Tab-separated table of C-alpha atoms and ligand atoms in Angstrom:
chain	number	residue	atom	x	y	z
A	808	UNK	CA	1.904	-10.579	-22.159
A	809	UNK	CA	-1.740	-10.647	-20.999
A	810	UNK	CA	-4.341	-8.450	-22.606
A	811	UNK	CA	-6.018	-6.265	-20.018
A	812	UNK	CA	-8.959	-5.313	-22.261
A	813	UNK	CA	-12.270	-5.865	-20.368
A	814	UNK	CA	-10.455	-7.570	-17.463
A	815	UNK	CA	-11.835	-6.692	-14.036
A	816	UNK	CA	-9.676	-5.325	-11.214
A	817	UNK	CA	-10.763	-4.549	-7.685
A	818	UNK	CA	-8.563	-1.884	-6.068
A	819	UNK	CA	-8.889	-1.579	-2.333
A	820	UNK	CA	-7.649	1.801	-1.093
A	821	UNK	CA	-8.513	3.667	-4.313
A	822	UNK	CA	-9.775	7.038	-2.967
A	823	UNK	CA	-6.407	8.657	-3.158
A	824	UNK	CA	-2.681	8.336	-3.972
A	825	UNK	CA	-1.347	5.114	-5.485
A	826	UNK	CA	-4.732	3.342	-5.572
A	827	UNK	CA	-6.429	6.263	-7.339
A	828	UNK	CA	-3.608	6.581	-9.886
A	829	UNK	CA	-3.731	2.829	-10.448
A	830	UNK	CA	-7.472	2.935	-11.123
A	831	UNK	CA	-6.910	5.654	-13.737
A	832	UNK	CA	-4.068	3.692	-15.383
A	833	UNK	CA	-6.008	0.439	-15.390
A	834	UNK	CA	-9.100	2.081	-16.919
A	835	UNK	CA	-6.803	3.615	-19.588
A	836	UNK	CA	-5.510	0.104	-20.287
A	837	UNK	CA	-9.085	-1.024	-20.935
A	838	UNK	CA	-9.849	-2.679	-17.584
A	839	UNK	CA	-13.109	-2.455	-15.733
A	840	UNK	CA	-12.415	-1.192	-12.236
A	841	UNK	CA	-14.009	-1.627	-8.851
A	842	UNK	CA	-12.757	1.057	-6.534
A	843	UNK	CA	-13.043	0.665	-2.796
A	844	UNK	CA	-12.146	2.602	0.352
A	845	UNK	CA	-14.018	4.389	3.184
A	846	UNK	CA	-14.517	7.828	1.511
A	847	UNK	CA	-17.406	7.097	-0.790
A	848	UNK	CA	-17.672	10.725	-2.078
A	849	UNK	CA	-14.061	10.520	-3.413
A	850	UNK	CA	-14.758	7.093	-5.014
A	851	UNK	CA	-17.981	8.294	-6.698
A	852	UNK	CA	-16.150	11.323	-8.091
A	853	UNK	CA	-13.412	9.041	-9.506
A	854	UNK	CA	-15.956	6.539	-10.883
A	855	UNK	CA	-17.764	9.422	-12.687
A	856	UNK	CA	-14.429	10.676	-14.074
A	857	UNK	CA	-13.534	7.235	-15.418
A	858	UNK	CA	-17.004	6.660	-16.869
A	859	UNK	CA	-16.952	10.031	-18.584
A	860	UNK	CA	-13.757	8.890	-20.313
A	861	UNK	CA	-15.433	5.753	-21.672
A	862	UNK	CA	-14.440	3.414	-18.869
A	863	UNK	CA	-16.517	1.200	-16.601
A	864	UNK	CA	-16.202	1.709	-12.868
A	865	UNK	CA	-17.999	0.731	-9.677
A	866	UNK	CA	-17.461	2.591	-6.390
A	867	UNK	CA	-17.914	0.568	-3.204
A	868	UNK	CA	-17.540	1.885	0.351
A	869	UNK	CA	-15.463	-0.597	2.366
A	870	UNK	CA	-13.496	-0.491	5.573
A	871	UNK	CA	-10.920	-3.324	5.457
A	872	UNK	CA	-10.955	-3.452	9.245
A	873	UNK	CA	-14.393	-4.975	8.865
A	874	UNK	CA	-14.344	-8.619	7.696
A	875	UNK	CA	-17.945	-8.739	6.386
A	876	UNK	CA	-17.457	-5.529	4.379
A	877	UNK	CA	-14.376	-7.059	2.679
A	878	UNK	CA	-16.280	-10.219	1.713
A	879	UNK	CA	-19.215	-8.152	0.455
A	880	UNK	CA	-16.871	-6.118	-1.660
A	881	UNK	CA	-15.813	-9.101	-3.780
A	882	UNK	CA	-19.442	-10.253	-4.025
A	883	UNK	CA	-20.439	-6.804	-5.351
A	884	UNK	CA	-17.604	-6.882	-7.808
A	885	UNK	CA	-18.701	-10.234	-9.209
A	886	UNK	CA	-22.412	-9.246	-9.178
A	887	UNK	CA	-21.587	-6.198	-11.286
A	888	UNK	CA	-18.919	-7.535	-13.728
A	889	UNK	CA	-19.460	-11.289	-13.504
A	890	UNK	CA	-15.869	-12.060	-12.431
A	891	UNK	CA	-12.787	-10.587	-10.866
A	892	UNK	CA	-9.411	-11.076	-12.630
A	893	UNK	CA	-7.143	-9.100	-10.296
A	894	UNK	CA	-7.282	-7.621	-6.833
A	895	UNK	CA	-4.909	-4.918	-5.556
A	896	UNK	CA	-4.710	-4.793	-1.757
A	897	UNK	CA	-3.422	-1.278	-1.446
A	898	UNK	CA	-5.212	0.277	1.572
A	899	UNK	CA	-2.967	1.263	4.425
A	900	UNK	CA	-1.487	4.111	6.425
A	901	UNK	CA	1.697	5.014	8.173
A	902	UNK	CA	2.644	6.796	11.289
A	903	UNK	CA	5.773	8.253	12.672
A	904	UNK	CA	6.872	7.840	16.257
A	905	UNK	CA	8.871	5.545	18.547
A	906	UNK	CA	7.267	2.170	19.179
A	907	UNK	CA	8.233	2.670	22.856
A	908	UNK	CA	5.714	5.479	23.143
A	909	UNK	CA	3.036	3.801	21.066
A	910	UNK	CA	-0.027	2.460	22.925
A	911	UNK	CA	-1.073	-1.132	22.395
A	912	UNK	CA	-4.257	0.112	20.939
A	913	UNK	CA	-2.519	2.189	18.323
A	914	UNK	CA	-0.156	-0.681	17.484
A	915	UNK	CA	-3.104	-3.065	17.088
A	916	UNK	CA	-4.914	-0.559	14.898
A	917	UNK	CA	-2.095	-0.229	12.403
A	918	UNK	CA	-1.755	-3.978	12.218
A	919	UNK	CA	-5.547	-4.290	11.943
A	920	UNK	CA	-5.621	-2.159	8.812
A	921	UNK	CA	-2.230	-2.786	7.095
A	922	UNK	CA	-1.783	-6.475	7.862
A	923	UNK	CA	-5.101	-8.049	8.898
A	924	UNK	CA	-6.913	-5.910	6.350
A	925	UNK	CA	-4.588	-7.333	3.699
A	926	UNK	CA	-5.287	-10.830	4.963
A	927	UNK	CA	-9.034	-10.242	4.690
A	928	UNK	CA	-8.761	-8.954	1.148
A	929	UNK	CA	-6.432	-11.821	0.280
A	930	UNK	CA	-8.876	-14.473	1.613
A	931	UNK	CA	-11.815	-12.988	-0.282
A	932	UNK	CA	-9.776	-12.661	-3.498
A	933	UNK	CA	-8.401	-16.223	-3.339
A	934	UNK	CA	-11.844	-17.618	-2.750
A	935	UNK	CA	-13.091	-15.785	-5.902
A	936	UNK	CA	-9.964	-16.781	-7.935
A	937	UNK	CA	-10.290	-20.472	-6.970
A	938	UNK	CA	-13.739	-20.652	-8.422
A	939	UNK	CA	-12.338	-19.697	-11.866
A	940	UNK	CA	-8.975	-21.355	-11.492
A	941	UNK	CA	-7.134	-18.110	-12.179
A	942	UNK	CA	-6.451	-14.670	-10.799
A	943	UNK	CA	-3.802	-12.171	-9.832
A	944	UNK	CA	-3.395	-10.787	-6.292
A	945	UNK	CA	-1.196	-7.733	-5.878
A	946	UNK	CA	-0.249	-6.357	-2.469
A	947	UNK	CA	1.121	-2.846	-1.956
A	948	UNK	CA	3.864	-3.296	0.608
A	949	UNK	CA	6.819	-0.873	0.718
A	950	UNK	CA	10.583	-0.682	0.429
A	951	UNK	CA	10.377	-0.423	4.219
A	952	UNK	CA	9.347	-4.073	4.295
A	953	UNK	CA	13.069	-4.811	3.634
A	954	UNK	CA	14.681	-2.223	5.898
A	955	UNK	CA	13.388	0.245	8.402
A	956	UNK	CA	13.822	3.842	9.390
A	957	UNK	CA	14.044	5.202	12.930
A	958	UNK	CA	10.525	6.089	14.180
A	959	UNK	CA	8.879	3.893	11.519
A	960	UNK	CA	9.249	0.517	13.243
A	961	UNK	CA	5.478	-0.151	13.675
A	962	UNK	CA	4.662	0.723	10.062
A	963	UNK	CA	7.699	-1.222	8.723
A	964	UNK	CA	6.721	-4.260	10.747
A	965	UNK	CA	3.227	-4.238	9.092
A	966	UNK	CA	4.877	-3.961	5.651
A	967	UNK	CA	7.400	-6.745	6.339
A	968	UNK	CA	4.425	-8.944	7.460
A	969	UNK	CA	2.616	-8.206	4.165
A	970	UNK	CA	5.724	-9.107	2.163
A	971	UNK	CA	6.170	-12.433	3.928
A	972	UNK	CA	2.511	-13.201	3.391
A	973	UNK	CA	2.858	-12.518	-0.340
A	974	UNK	CA	6.049	-14.520	-0.776
A	975	UNK	CA	4.610	-17.611	0.918
A	976	UNK	CA	1.270	-17.370	-0.860
A	977	UNK	CA	2.959	-17.038	-4.274
A	978	UNK	CA	4.335	-20.547	-3.931
A	979	UNK	CA	1.276	-21.992	-2.279
A	980	UNK	CA	-1.066	-20.781	-5.049
A	981	UNK	CA	0.982	-20.991	-8.248
A	982	UNK	CA	-0.114	-24.543	-9.064
A	983	UNK	CA	-3.762	-23.265	-8.944
A	984	UNK	CA	-3.135	-20.642	-11.651
A	985	UNK	CA	-3.096	-17.749	-9.178
A	986	UNK	CA	-0.329	-15.161	-9.337
A	987	UNK	CA	0.771	-13.129	-6.330
A	988	UNK	CA	2.840	-10.008	-6.586
A	989	UNK	CA	4.171	-7.599	-4.056
A	990	UNK	CA	4.795	-3.951	-4.798
A	991	UNK	CA	7.565	-1.981	-3.083
A	992	UNK	CA	7.036	1.714	-3.619
A	993	UNK	CA	9.583	4.203	-2.275
A	994	UNK	CA	8.561	7.683	-0.966
A	995	UNK	CA	5.565	8.673	-3.061
A	996	UNK	CA	3.780	12.035	-3.234
A	997	UNK	CA	0.353	11.127	-1.748
A	998	UNK	CA	-1.742	11.914	1.324
A	999	UNK	CA	0.220	9.178	3.159
A	1000	UNK	CA	2.476	11.658	4.957
A	1001	UNK	CA	-0.351	13.905	6.046
A	1002	UNK	CA	-2.192	10.936	7.522
A	1003	UNK	CA	0.994	9.635	9.176
A	1004	UNK	CA	1.540	12.983	10.739
A	1005	UNK	CA	-2.121	13.397	11.782
A	1006	UNK	CA	-2.298	10.054	13.537
A	1007	UNK	CA	0.887	10.854	15.415
A	1008	UNK	CA	-0.486	14.230	16.532
A	1009	UNK	CA	2.142	16.132	14.488
A	1010	UNK	CA	1.556	19.301	12.522
A	1011	UNK	CA	3.736	18.554	9.558
A	1012	UNK	CA	2.228	18.424	6.036
A	1013	UNK	CA	3.579	16.603	3.053
A	1014	UNK	CA	6.812	14.658	2.680
A	1015	UNK	CA	9.354	15.411	5.462
A	1016	UNK	CA	12.028	17.876	4.496
A	1017	UNK	CA	14.787	15.446	5.381
A	1018	UNK	CA	13.620	12.827	2.869
A	1019	UNK	CA	16.234	12.512	0.082
A	1020	UNK	CA	14.746	14.010	-3.126
A	1021	UNK	CA	16.367	11.226	-5.173
A	1022	UNK	CA	14.026	8.777	-3.550
A	1023	UNK	CA	10.699	10.529	-4.134
A	1024	UNK	CA	8.284	9.492	-6.907
A	1025	UNK	CA	4.765	10.149	-8.146
A	1026	UNK	CA	1.785	7.795	-7.670
A	1027	UNK	CA	1.539	7.642	-11.443
A	1028	UNK	CA	5.049	6.089	-11.566
A	1029	UNK	CA	3.862	3.317	-9.179
A	1030	UNK	CA	0.593	2.871	-11.098
A	1031	UNK	CA	2.576	2.367	-14.367
A	1032	UNK	CA	4.644	-0.383	-12.718
A	1033	UNK	CA	1.461	-2.095	-11.395
A	1034	UNK	CA	-0.114	-2.109	-14.889
A	1035	UNK	CA	3.093	-3.581	-16.264
A	1036	UNK	CA	2.898	-6.301	-13.614
A	1037	UNK	CA	-0.735	-7.000	-14.452
A	1038	UNK	CA	0.279	-7.490	-18.100
A	1039	UNK	CA	3.253	-9.698	-17.164
A	1040	UNK	CA	2.941	-10.963	-13.564
A	1041	UNK	CA	6.243	-10.791	-11.634
A	1042	UNK	CA	6.907	-11.742	-8.071
A	1043	UNK	CA	8.242	-8.467	-6.797
A	1044	UNK	CA	7.810	-4.951	-8.247
A	1045	UNK	CA	10.375	-2.308	-7.355
A	1046	UNK	CA	9.794	1.203	-8.570
A	1047	UNK	CA	13.419	2.314	-7.880
A	1048	UNK	CA	16.321	0.134	-8.955
A	1049	UNK	CA	18.727	2.080	-6.644
A	1050	UNK	CA	16.495	1.455	-3.652
A	1051	UNK	CA	16.307	-2.206	-4.537
A	1052	UNK	CA	20.093	-2.465	-4.547
A	1053	UNK	CA	20.488	-0.405	-1.382
A	1054	UNK	CA	17.800	-2.517	0.323
A	1055	UNK	CA	19.679	-5.684	-0.617
A	1056	UNK	CA	22.941	-4.249	0.759
A	1057	UNK	CA	21.115	-3.190	3.957
A	1058	UNK	CA	19.808	-6.705	4.510
A	1059	UNK	CA	23.215	-8.275	3.889
A	1060	UNK	CA	25.180	-5.747	5.920
A	1061	UNK	CA	23.277	-4.433	9.001
A	1062	UNK	CA	26.064	-2.008	9.788
A	1063	UNK	CA	25.446	-0.395	6.369
A	1064	UNK	CA	21.757	-0.138	7.287
A	1065	UNK	CA	22.607	1.594	10.547
A	1066	UNK	CA	25.074	3.949	8.777
A	1067	UNK	CA	22.408	5.085	6.286
A	1068	UNK	CA	19.760	5.390	9.040
A	1069	UNK	CA	22.028	7.425	11.354
A	1070	UNK	CA	22.472	9.978	8.600
A	1071	UNK	CA	18.714	10.088	8.050
A	1072	UNK	CA	18.153	10.453	11.792
A	1073	UNK	CA	20.603	13.332	12.035
A	1074	UNK	CA	18.825	15.188	9.163
A	1075	UNK	CA	15.492	14.495	10.796
A	1076	UNK	CA	16.498	15.752	14.152
A	1077	UNK	CA	18.090	18.860	12.656
A	1078	UNK	CA	14.918	19.593	10.742
A	1079	UNK	CA	12.285	18.992	13.407
A	1080	UNK	CA	11.956	21.001	16.572
A	1081	UNK	CA	12.593	19.094	19.813
A	1082	UNK	CA	9.429	17.508	21.135
A	1083	UNK	CA	7.991	16.860	17.714
A	1084	UNK	CA	10.564	14.198	16.997
A	1085	UNK	CA	9.181	11.566	19.391
A	1086	UNK	CA	5.505	12.438	19.958
A	1087	UNK	CA	3.642	10.367	22.492
A	1088	UNK	CA	0.934	8.579	20.584
A	1089	UNK	CA	-2.061	7.580	22.661
A	1090	UNK	CA	-4.274	6.184	19.932
A	1091	UNK	CA	-4.622	5.976	16.233
A	1092	UNK	CA	-8.183	6.426	15.164
A	1093	UNK	CA	-9.858	6.682	11.804
A	1094	UNK	CA	-8.205	8.576	8.966
A	1095	UNK	CA	-8.940	12.155	9.992
A	1096	UNK	CA	-9.570	12.971	6.351
A	1097	UNK	CA	-12.584	10.658	6.269
B	1922	NAP	N1	3.294	7.174	-0.064
B	1922	NAP	C1	4.334	6.495	0.191
B	1922	NAP	O1	5.433	7.049	0.344
B	1922	NAP	C2	4.307	4.968	0.206
B	1922	NAP	C3	5.511	4.289	0.123
B	1922	NAP	C4	5.491	2.865	0.198
B	1922	NAP	C5	4.326	2.203	0.334
B	1922	NAP	N2	3.137	2.896	0.449
B	1922	NAP	C6	1.829	2.136	0.578
B	1922	NAP	O2	1.034	2.427	-0.479
B	1922	NAP	C7	-0.315	2.244	-0.112
B	1922	NAP	C8	-1.170	3.412	-0.564
B	1922	NAP	O3	-0.768	4.534	0.144
B	1922	NAP	P1	-0.690	6.007	-0.533
B	1922	NAP	O4	0.680	6.473	-0.482
B	1922	NAP	O5	-1.427	6.049	-1.826
B	1922	NAP	O6	-1.488	6.829	0.583
B	1922	NAP	P2	-2.947	7.505	0.614
B	1922	NAP	O7	-3.076	8.541	-0.485
B	1922	NAP	O8	-3.138	7.958	2.008
B	1922	NAP	O9	-3.937	6.320	0.272
B	1922	NAP	C9	-4.301	5.318	1.205
B	1922	NAP	C10	-5.546	4.604	0.734
B	1922	NAP	O10	-5.892	3.587	1.703
B	1922	NAP	C11	-7.261	3.743	2.039
B	1922	NAP	N3	-7.504	3.234	3.389
B	1922	NAP	C12	-6.845	3.542	4.528
B	1922	NAP	N4	-7.433	2.860	5.575
B	1922	NAP	C13	-8.429	2.110	5.047
B	1922	NAP	C14	-9.413	1.196	5.588
B	1922	NAP	N5	-9.436	0.975	6.921
B	1922	NAP	N6	-10.245	0.614	4.768
B	1922	NAP	C15	-10.249	0.857	3.408
B	1922	NAP	N7	-9.392	1.728	2.833
B	1922	NAP	C16	-8.481	2.330	3.656
B	1922	NAP	C17	-7.506	5.269	1.902
B	1922	NAP	O11	-8.882	5.510	1.685
B	1922	NAP	P3	-9.945	6.049	2.810
B	1922	NAP	O12	-9.244	6.963	3.696
B	1922	NAP	O13	-10.974	6.725	1.940
B	1922	NAP	O14	-10.498	4.803	3.449
B	1922	NAP	C18	-6.723	5.569	0.645
B	1922	NAP	O15	-7.511	5.305	-0.479
B	1922	NAP	C19	-0.336	2.025	1.407
B	1922	NAP	O16	-0.452	0.624	1.673
B	1922	NAP	C20	1.056	2.494	1.809
B	1922	NAP	O17	1.516	1.812	2.964
B	1922	NAP	C21	3.067	4.272	0.361
């Protein structure tokens, strides 16, 4: 078990949801935290909250679609705290809609943030870790990296790409003292679903009604699992054992995957008015909340 006291973590995508909850949990565990995202006001508010509770925090505005901003982030982290022990590549967004209707621009945008953004954060982190001969990279992927849902093909593809990246890197870097972990949250109560709905031009707020309640968790639950993984690095972190088993069965038996997804699709179509189920998506822009 590693002590986290005074260790430094850089969390990319910390202005809300899982990243924010992880920053709070890491600070409570004694870590010094660098919190990054595009919404600086949110980050500064969080940094002030953590500082008022006796923690140390640095807020940095960073868009992971911008390579130079990602490199500068790690430099700022080291300039402030002298080192970086762990990096959580957590920034990302989802969207709902058929890939058939998705413009190339929108598809490139989601890969730009979810996958290439993760690659940029990974390169900057590994460069910093190599200088010290140690470090821990964590990547927030999703249970949807192992199976998909109808109308989530583009998002699931970005998450599968992240998971493959992490699995390969884990082996490439282990002899250098660098750990790589991938996190597979299930449906989590965050702004994720509002953003996914906004970028698809849908009106829906919050978690879709048809999502099974059994598979919904809080961001604090994911944060707790991430802190556990920081203490004792493991290759894959699942926050639901049932989902892990179901995902394994779905990979082994594609007809089981289709059976489960057909049920999900039937609930979805029954709950959503016609026309909202397959919105035509022309472009995905910035997070409308920013
Ligand atoms: N919620 C779920 O059900 C669920 C399930 C499985 C996996 N996940 C994954 O968990 C991660 C966190 O999502 P969440 O659920 O916590 O959603 P969230 O509350 O919407 O948080 C997303 C975070 O990513 C940041 N972000 C988005 N685009 C960015 C960019 N271009 N540059 C820098 N930061 C960016 C956002 O900050 P700004 O807008 O301020 O930039 C925000 O801090 C995502 O990778 C998501 O795919 C979520």
